[in-house]
mmCIF file of C-alpha atoms in Angstrom:
data_model
loop_
_atom_site.group_PDB
_atom_site.id
_atom_site.type_symbol
_atom_site.label_atom_id
_atom_site.label_comp_id
_atom_site.label_asym_id
_atom_site.label_seq_id
_atom_site.Cartn_x
_atom_site.Cartn_y
_atom_site.Cartn_z
ATOM 1 C CA MET H 509 142.113 90.414 230.567
ATOM 2 C CA LYS H 510 140.003 87.923 231.921
ATOM 3 C CA PHE H 511 138.020 88.338 235.066
ATOM 4 C CA SER H 512 137.000 85.368 237.540
ATOM 5 C CA VAL H 513 134.407 85.366 240.762
ATOM 6 C CA THR H 514 135.706 84.375 243.700
ATOM 7 C CA LYS H 515 133.988 81.196 245.435
ATOM 8 C CA GLU H 516 133.444 83.196 248.528
ATOM 9 C CA ILE H 517 132.029 86.114 246.295
ATOM 10 C CA LYS H 518 129.387 83.432 244.619
ATOM 11 C CA LEU H 519 128.507 82.090 248.552
ATOM 12 C CA LEU H 520 127.952 85.890 249.415
ATOM 13 C CA SER H 521 125.826 86.720 246.069
ATOM 14 C CA LEU H 522 123.589 83.363 246.533
ATOM 15 C CA ALA H 523 122.823 84.070 250.285
ATOM 16 C CA PHE H 524 121.393 87.951 249.295
ATOM 17 C CA LEU H 525 119.685 86.299 246.226
ATOM 18 C CA PHE H 526 117.506 84.199 248.611
ATOM 19 C CA SER H 527 117.315 86.545 251.396
ATOM 20 C CA PHE H 528 115.802 89.490 249.436
ATOM 21 C CA THR H 529 113.777 87.134 247.248
ATOM 22 C CA GLY H 530 111.981 86.394 250.400
ATOM 23 C CA PHE H 531 112.278 90.307 251.978
ATOM 24 C CA ASP H 532 111.650 92.150 248.551
ATOM 25 C CA GLY H 533 108.445 90.010 247.249
ATOM 26 C CA VAL H 534 107.000 90.752 251.015
ATOM 27 C CA GLN H 535 108.060 94.099 250.879
ATOM 28 C CA GLN H 536 106.305 95.142 247.595
ATOM 29 C CA TYR H 537 102.955 93.528 249.448
ATOM 30 C CA ILE H 538 102.853 94.813 252.822
ATOM 31 C CA THR H 539 101.079 97.710 251.884
ATOM 32 C CA THR H 540 98.765 96.007 249.978
ATOM 33 C CA PHE H 541 98.879 93.400 252.888
ATOM 34 C CA PHE H 542 97.316 95.593 255.589
ATOM 35 C CA SER H 543 95.244 97.752 253.137
ATOM 36 C CA HIS H 544 93.545 94.454 252.704
ATOM 37 C CA ILE H 545 93.113 93.217 256.693
ATOM 38 C CA GLY H 546 91.193 97.377 256.988
ATOM 39 C CA LEU H 547 94.690 98.585 258.455
ATOM 40 C CA PRO H 548 96.291 101.113 255.456
ATOM 41 C CA ARG H 549 98.190 102.988 257.773
ATOM 42 C CA ILE H 550 100.473 100.692 260.026
ATOM 43 C CA GLY H 551 102.047 99.738 256.187
ATOM 44 C CA PHE H 552 103.510 102.777 255.807
ATOM 45 C CA GLN H 553 104.459 103.523 259.185
ATOM 46 C CA SER H 554 106.364 100.503 259.288
ATOM 47 C CA LEU H 555 108.655 101.607 256.663
ATOM 48 C CA ILE H 556 109.424 104.140 257.534
ATOM 49 C CA LEU H 557 110.618 102.368 261.046
ATOM 50 C CA ILE H 558 112.868 100.172 259.061
ATOM 51 C CA TYR H 559 114.416 103.324 256.978
ATOM 52 C CA LEU H 560 114.975 105.342 259.958
ATOM 53 C CA PHE H 561 116.391 102.928 262.471
ATOM 54 C CA PHE H 562 118.427 101.890 259.545
ATOM 55 C CA THR H 563 119.788 105.751 259.212
ATOM 56 C CA LEU H 564 120.484 106.160 262.875
ATOM 57 C CA ALA H 565 121.942 103.137 263.498
ATOM 58 C CA ASP H 566 124.027 103.283 259.825
ATOM 59 C CA PRO H 567 127.005 105.653 261.284
ATOM 60 C CA LEU H 568 127.675 103.105 264.286
ATOM 61 C CA SER H 569 127.641 99.803 261.911
ATOM 62 C CA ALA H 570 130.581 100.192 261.278
ATOM 63 C CA VAL H 571 131.804 99.946 264.742
ATOM 64 C CA VAL H 572 130.041 96.404 265.510
ATOM 65 C CA VAL H 573 131.524 95.172 262.092
ATOM 66 C CA SER H 574 134.879 95.379 263.060
ATOM 67 C CA LYS H 575 134.826 94.125 266.455
ATOM 68 C CA TYR H 576 132.319 90.873 265.608
ATOM 69 C CA GLY H 577 133.309 90.347 261.848
ATOM 70 C CA ALA H 578 131.186 90.543 258.423
ATOM 71 C CA LYS H 579 130.184 87.406 258.824
ATOM 72 C CA LYS H 580 128.711 87.488 262.160
ATOM 73 C CA SER H 581 127.050 90.933 261.040
ATOM 74 C CA MET H 582 125.327 89.695 258.096
ATOM 75 C CA ALA H 583 124.323 86.346 259.659
ATOM 76 C CA ILE H 584 122.884 88.005 262.693
ATOM 77 C CA GLY H 585 121.007 90.637 260.060
ATOM 78 C CA ILE H 586 119.266 88.091 257.902
ATOM 79 C CA LEU H 587 117.946 86.637 261.337
ATOM 80 C CA PHE H 588 115.658 89.978 261.800
ATOM 81 C CA TYR H 589 114.362 89.635 258.032
ATOM 82 C CA VAL H 590 112.952 86.769 259.035
ATOM 83 C CA LEU H 591 111.626 88.171 262.280
ATOM 84 C CA PHE H 592 109.863 91.008 260.291
ATOM 85 C CA ILE H 593 108.263 88.952 258.216
ATOM 86 C CA LEU H 594 106.574 86.871 261.028
ATOM 87 C CA ALA H 595 105.874 89.719 263.444
ATOM 88 C CA LEU H 596 103.520 90.689 259.960
ATOM 89 C CA MET H 597 101.565 87.592 259.962
ATOM 90 C CA THR H 598 100.723 88.376 264.095
ATOM 91 C CA LYS H 599 98.649 91.172 262.908
ATOM 92 C CA SER H 600 99.768 92.772 266.427
ATOM 93 C CA MET H 601 100.891 96.869 266.253
ATOM 94 C CA ILE H 602 103.650 96.882 268.997
ATOM 95 C CA PHE H 603 105.514 93.677 267.651
ATOM 96 C CA ILE H 604 105.147 95.151 264.159
ATOM 97 C CA TYR H 605 106.641 98.141 265.048
ATOM 98 C CA LEU H 606 109.024 96.966 267.061
ATOM 99 C CA ALA H 607 110.165 93.923 264.407
ATOM 100 C CA SER H 608 110.257 96.997 262.148
ATOM 101 C CA SER H 609 113.066 99.030 264.360
ATOM 102 C CA LEU H 610 114.859 95.907 264.888
ATOM 103 C CA LEU H 611 114.879 95.164 261.020
ATOM 104 C CA GLY H 612 116.530 98.492 260.368
ATOM 105 C CA ILE H 613 119.293 98.254 262.705
ATOM 106 C CA ALA H 614 119.941 94.846 261.596
ATOM 107 C CA ALA H 615 120.254 95.857 258.187
ATOM 108 C CA SER H 616 122.880 98.592 258.999
ATOM 109 C CA LEU H 617 125.050 95.545 260.029
ATOM 110 C CA LEU H 618 123.876 93.569 256.570
ATOM 111 C CA TRP H 619 125.650 96.121 254.131
ATOM 112 C CA THR H 620 127.856 97.833 256.406
ATOM 113 C CA GLY H 621 129.049 93.883 256.585
ATOM 114 C CA GLN H 622 128.415 92.512 253.006
ATOM 115 C CA ASN H 623 130.227 95.935 252.150
ATOM 116 C CA SER H 624 133.391 95.348 254.225
ATOM 117 C CA TYR H 625 132.966 91.210 253.391
ATOM 118 C CA LEU H 626 133.027 92.061 249.448
ATOM 119 C CA VAL H 627 136.427 94.232 249.477
ATOM 120 C CA ARG H 628 138.077 91.557 252.004
ATOM 121 C CA ALA H 629 137.359 89.213 249.592
ATOM 122 C CA THR H 630 138.415 90.999 245.976
ATOM 123 C CA THR H 631 141.671 92.678 245.146
ATOM 124 C CA ASP H 632 141.913 95.466 243.165
ATOM 125 C CA ASP H 633 141.999 93.875 239.770
ATOM 126 C CA ASN H 634 138.998 92.191 240.407
ATOM 127 C CA ARG H 635 136.065 93.478 242.841
ATOM 128 C CA GLY H 636 134.416 95.606 239.822
ATOM 129 C CA ALA H 637 133.704 92.014 238.251
ATOM 130 C CA ASN H 638 132.555 90.428 241.780
ATOM 131 C CA ALA H 639 130.526 93.724 242.368
ATOM 132 C CA GLY H 640 128.800 93.264 239.230
ATOM 133 C CA PHE H 641 128.115 89.639 239.728
ATOM 134 C CA PHE H 642 126.953 90.402 243.616
ATOM 135 C CA GLY H 643 124.393 93.105 242.362
ATOM 136 C CA THR H 644 122.923 91.167 239.294
ATOM 137 C CA LEU H 645 122.056 87.767 242.172
ATOM 138 C CA LEU H 646 120.800 90.705 244.297
ATOM 139 C CA SER H 647 118.660 92.512 241.455
ATOM 140 C CA LEU H 648 117.267 88.679 240.065
ATOM 141 C CA GLY H 649 116.460 88.044 243.185
ATOM 142 C CA SER H 650 114.354 90.405 244.068
ATOM 143 C CA ALA H 651 112.640 90.658 240.953
ATOM 144 C CA ALA H 652 111.842 86.753 241.212
ATOM 145 C CA GLY H 653 110.766 87.221 244.716
ATOM 146 C CA VAL H 654 107.866 90.243 243.714
ATOM 147 C CA ILE H 655 106.907 88.134 240.627
ATOM 148 C CA SER H 656 106.812 84.728 242.265
ATOM 149 C CA LEU H 657 105.147 86.100 245.531
ATOM 150 C CA GLY H 658 102.284 87.756 243.696
ATOM 151 C CA PHE H 659 101.251 85.201 241.640
ATOM 152 C CA LEU H 660 100.878 83.185 245.341
ATOM 153 C CA ILE H 661 98.838 85.501 247.051
ATOM 154 C CA ALA H 662 96.902 85.424 244.161
ATOM 155 C CA LYS H 663 96.309 81.681 244.222
ATOM 156 C CA PHE H 664 96.281 80.986 248.138
ATOM 157 C CA SER H 665 97.045 84.172 250.404
ATOM 158 C CA TYR H 666 99.172 86.739 252.293
ATOM 159 C CA GLN H 667 99.459 84.497 255.211
ATOM 160 C CA SER H 668 101.054 81.454 253.614
ATOM 161 C CA SER H 669 102.673 83.529 250.789
ATOM 162 C CA PHE H 670 104.311 85.700 253.581
ATOM 163 C CA LEU H 671 105.289 82.192 255.526
ATOM 164 C CA LEU H 672 106.995 80.404 252.757
ATOM 165 C CA ALA H 673 108.362 83.716 251.916
ATOM 166 C CA ALA H 674 110.206 83.823 255.726
ATOM 167 C CA LEU H 675 111.879 80.221 254.643
ATOM 168 C CA LEU H 676 114.217 81.764 251.784
ATOM 169 C CA PRO H 677 116.062 83.560 253.804
ATOM 170 C CA PHE H 678 117.467 80.710 256.022
ATOM 171 C CA ILE H 679 118.714 78.745 253.064
ATOM 172 C CA GLY H 680 120.891 82.565 252.815
ATOM 173 C CA LEU H 681 121.970 81.980 255.873
ATOM 174 C CA VAL H 682 123.296 78.502 255.320
ATOM 175 C CA PHE H 683 125.505 80.435 252.441
ATOM 176 C CA ILE H 684 126.572 82.939 254.736
ATOM 177 C CA PHE H 685 127.803 79.779 257.210
ATOM 178 C CA ARG H 686 129.432 78.394 254.275
ATOM 179 C CA LEU H 687 132.313 81.934 254.214
ATOM 180 C CA LYS H 688 135.421 82.346 254.948
ATOM 181 C CA ASP H 689 135.400 84.395 258.285
ATOM 182 C CA LEU H 690 137.730 87.580 256.663
ATOM 183 C CA ARG H 691 138.837 89.897 259.706
ATOM 184 C CA SER H 692 141.127 92.554 259.460
ATOM 185 C CA GLU H 693 144.524 91.421 261.108
ATOM 186 C CA LYS H 694 145.387 94.907 262.484
ATOM 187 C CA SER H 695 143.279 95.686 266.145
ATOM 188 C CA GLU H 696 141.291 98.116 266.337
ATOM 189 C CA ASN H 697 140.364 100.711 269.464
ATOM 190 C CA HIS H 698 136.718 100.212 269.091
ATOM 191 C CA LEU H 699 135.017 102.776 271.394
ATOM 192 C CA HIS H 700 137.649 105.356 269.071
ATOM 193 C CA LEU H 701 135.769 104.232 266.350
ATOM 194 C CA LEU H 702 132.605 104.445 268.508
ATOM 195 C CA ARG H 703 133.504 108.348 269.217
ATOM 196 C CA LYS H 704 134.318 108.597 265.756
ATOM 197 C CA ALA H 705 131.313 107.454 264.154
ATOM 198 C CA ILE H 706 128.766 109.400 266.221
ATOM 199 C CA THR H 707 130.922 112.658 265.847
ATOM 200 C CA SER H 708 131.398 112.484 262.237
ATOM 201 C CA LYS H 709 129.560 114.938 260.055
ATOM 202 C CA THR H 710 130.302 113.046 256.788
ATOM 203 C CA ALA H 711 128.620 109.730 258.278
ATOM 204 C CA TRP H 712 125.331 111.621 259.250
ATOM 205 C CA GLN H 713 125.570 113.610 256.294
ATOM 206 C CA LEU H 714 125.907 110.287 254.391
ATOM 207 C CA SER H 715 123.418 108.704 256.372
ATOM 208 C CA THR H 716 120.009 111.843 256.128
ATOM 209 C CA ILE H 717 121.003 111.709 252.419
ATOM 210 C CA TRP H 718 120.277 108.088 252.289
ATOM 211 C CA PHE H 719 117.032 107.943 254.558
ATOM 212 C CA SER H 720 115.949 110.431 252.185
ATOM 213 C CA VAL H 721 116.183 108.534 249.164
ATOM 214 C CA SER H 722 115.301 105.067 250.921
ATOM 215 C CA PHE H 723 112.007 106.712 252.015
ATOM 216 C CA VAL H 724 110.915 108.011 248.837
ATOM 217 C CA TYR H 725 111.701 104.497 248.089
ATOM 218 C CA GLY H 726 109.580 103.557 250.745
ATOM 219 C CA LEU H 727 106.982 105.858 249.818
ATOM 220 C CA ALA H 728 106.782 104.120 246.160
ATOM 221 C CA ILE H 729 106.230 100.253 247.112
ATOM 222 C CA GLY H 730 104.445 101.360 249.372
ATOM 223 C CA LEU H 731 101.797 103.775 247.333
ATOM 224 C CA ILE H 732 101.893 101.782 243.549
ATOM 225 C CA PRO H 733 100.627 98.208 244.982
ATOM 226 C CA ILE H 734 97.470 100.190 246.717
ATOM 227 C CA GLU H 735 97.152 102.194 242.939
ATOM 228 C CA ILE H 736 97.922 99.011 240.801
ATOM 229 C CA LYS H 737 94.769 97.451 243.671
ATOM 230 C CA ASN H 738 92.818 100.352 243.526
ATOM 231 C CA ILE H 739 92.582 100.962 239.744
ATOM 232 C CA SER H 740 91.732 96.589 239.247
ATOM 233 C CA THR H 741 89.099 97.140 241.741
ATOM 234 C CA CYS H 742 87.349 99.695 240.245
ATOM 235 C CA GLU H 743 88.119 98.331 236.298
ATOM 236 C CA ILE H 744 86.543 94.669 238.091
ATOM 237 C CA ALA H 745 83.547 97.010 239.307
ATOM 238 C CA SER H 746 82.950 98.877 236.141
ATOM 239 C CA HIS H 747 83.326 95.429 234.417
ATOM 240 C CA LYS H 748 80.499 94.211 236.710
ATOM 241 C CA SER H 749 78.160 96.997 235.931
ATOM 242 C CA LEU H 750 78.549 96.807 232.186
ATOM 243 C CA LEU H 751 77.579 93.125 232.244
ATOM 244 C CA GLN H 752 74.728 93.883 235.265
ATOM 245 C CA ALA H 753 73.528 97.136 232.396
ATOM 246 C CA ALA H 754 74.122 94.349 229.313
ATOM 247 C CA ARG H 755 71.293 91.287 231.124
ATOM 248 C CA LEU H 756 68.853 94.136 232.589
ATOM 249 C CA SER H 757 68.989 95.425 228.776
ATOM 250 C CA GLY H 758 68.275 92.246 227.472
ATOM 251 C CA VAL H 759 65.592 91.238 230.211
ATOM 252 C CA ALA H 760 63.877 94.670 229.168
ATOM 253 C CA GLU H 761 63.788 94.171 225.606
ATOM 254 C CA SER H 762 62.594 90.628 226.042
#
């Protein structure tokens, strides 16, 4: 049986590809950026705030998506990804912490909206193929962002590279705006949904698991770049020392 990817899923996938080419590239270098300017703790604390507020907002995001629709929720979510990247360049601790907290809330809207939209835009027969296509483009964008931003930072600077990365989610927004606004035809009691979300033990348990996994992931993407940077710095220093020793040895022999 031949499976085809629907037009709406192609648009959705391209929106996330561009958005996360920008964000995942920046996310990978947050800790090295703040280490570079002498504020290493801000990078880690920013990542912790993102995942903490994502966890807290996740059970409630379904209510917002149900009321305002997946398309609007995803568009709002992407805008806060841009805000966060721009906040990093201000180097203002208060602004960065505020943007990190808001990003966590916005991320819950973005991903709940994405899940809701993918289900509505597909059928049982083609959902697996469409989800696979979406995941492939998302991973491609993430990898491209990390690799390309590494080259840009080395050639130019953190600030100019981050600014360029902040422009990519706007391309993602163009594809989001082209999506059909798919919503449930059934009218729902949003207060009832809100009460269920707040009191649902399952929702909070799943959110806690997600936070734990995301927290470990956040530490990994924060620590690994710094360790690589430290190792590279040590190797460069060692290489310089060896060259200097060789030169001094040559002078002594002469």
